[in-house]
């Protein structure tokens, strides 16, 4: 059967749905899970930092895997790795394992996610080019944002309910099972289109060449480099803000065992993601340049984090969380379109993985620092310090805007 753009988009959305659904079963309870395993705030966010370290260590190697062995191969390896590492995480909770166990299993979790990060997006863009897609990438990324938001909303609420009525470890078992289903769907329906994997006898040589050219077409391009260097501050703070929201809201709510409230926090972000994806076409009408959208997003997010740092009311915190999620969701597809408009096809997965690596690196030091602030002082103060980190992204986006790349213009 002849491949069509509509078919490619449909498969991409199904994979996004399943992958996000699987991942999100634990997002609403993960910090509480770590605290229940005997860790304090600093240790819990150190475990998250080791997860981020795993992403940093393996982003480029797995991106090279996708650009040599194939994007489908990378995706399939990712589902298996993430399922196994999730079960290792669960065993650490059962045994109240030492910090070393959490460090190793968190790094392996990070490895699992890196097989998805650049490969899925690169697969989509190349397959759409192969099928002569005539629409805009923003529209596809926005649809994926909506679908991902629906999956996250479903998974996070379900995870919170499952934890409430069974125990906090069961959502991790459910995640591993759904990842198994995701593997089956990707195995039968995800085909590399518009991309030919390198001959197996030349894989190592191809990997080296891909890495070298990816640096040339990625980080050495100032228009890409400045956007990449802005991401550690935004991504690192976002990681902390999302996961700290679980114990923060429970503290405001007054019941440390109300896992459904923790699931609600993730569900609110998911709902905001859905609405944010819907608003992308309207945001494009308000701005002429993509970097202007990103600048506005950083400024608004910083203000919201500062406000979270001063609130002591549960419902006000929920409202601020909703707006924060909307801003993040509305700017993400714009950033994706900007980068993809500047990256050559053959290096796409590796450059996108390198971008994810740079962004994740911020979480290695920002999360433990903010977790320590929460331990010593309070969660509200940690959000205020997070706002100070967030604003550092601003000058890097300004520098990218001054380059006036063609991909910056919204058409």
Coordinates of N, CA, C and O in Angstrom, one line a residue, residues 149 152 242 264-274 321-322 324-326 329:
X149 N -1.3 15.5 25.2 CA -2.0 16.1 26.4 C -3.2 15.2 26.9 O -3.4 15.0 28.1
X152 N -1.6 12.2 28.5 CA -1.0 12.5 29.8 C -2.1 12.7 30.8 O -2.0 12.3 31.9
X242 N 7.6 20.9 37.7 CA 6.6 19.8 37.5 C 6.6 18.8 38.6 O 5.5 18.5 39.2
X264 N -3.8 14.9 40.0 CA -4.5 16.1 39.4 C -3.5 17.1 38.9 O -3.7 17.8 37.9
X265 N -2.4 17.3 39.7 CA -1.4 18.3 39.2 C -0.9 17.9 37.8 O -0.8 18.8 37.0
X266 N -0.5 16.7 37.6 CA -0.1 16.3 36.3 C -1.2 16.4 35.2 O -1.0 16.8 34.1
X267 N -2.4 16.1 35.7 CA -3.6 16.2 34.7 C -3.8 17.6 34.3 O -4.2 17.9 33.2
X268 N -3.6 18.5 35.2 CA -3.8 20.0 34.9 C -2.8 20.4 33.8 O -3.2 21.1 32.9
X269 N -1.6 20.0 34.0 CA -0.6 20.3 33.0 C -0.9 19.7 31.7 O -0.8 20.3 30.6
X270 N -1.5 18.4 31.7 CA -1.9 17.7 30.5 C -3.0 18.5 29.8 O -3.0 18.7 28.6
X271 N -4.0 18.9 30.6 CA -5.1 19.7 30.0 C -4.6 21.0 29.4 O -5.1 21.4 28.3
X272 N -3.7 21.6 30.1 CA -3.1 22.9 29.6 C -2.4 22.6 28.3 O -2.4 23.4 27.3
X273 N -1.8 21.4 28.2 CA -1.1 21.0 26.9 C -2.0 20.9 25.8 O -1.7 21.3 24.6
X274 N -3.2 20.3 26.0 CA -4.2 20.2 25.0 C -4.6 21.5 24.5 O -4.7 21.8 23.3
X321 N -0.6 27.0 38.0 CA -0.1 25.8 37.3 C -0.7 25.7 36.0 O -0.1 25.3 35.0
X322 N -2.0 26.0 35.9 CA -2.7 25.8 34.6 C -2.1 26.8 33.6 O -1.8 26.4 32.4
X324 N 0.8 28.2 33.6 CA 2.2 27.8 33.3 C 2.3 26.7 32.3 O 3.1 26.7 31.4
X325 N 1.4 25.8 32.5 CA 1.3 24.7 31.5 C 0.9 25.1 30.1 O 1.4 24.7 29.1
X326 N -0.1 26.1 30.1 CA -0.5 26.6 28.8 C 0.6 27.3 28.0 O 0.8 27.1 26.8
X329 N 3.1 24.7 26.7 CA 2.5 23.9 25.6 C 2.4 24.7 24.4 O 2.6 24.2 23.3

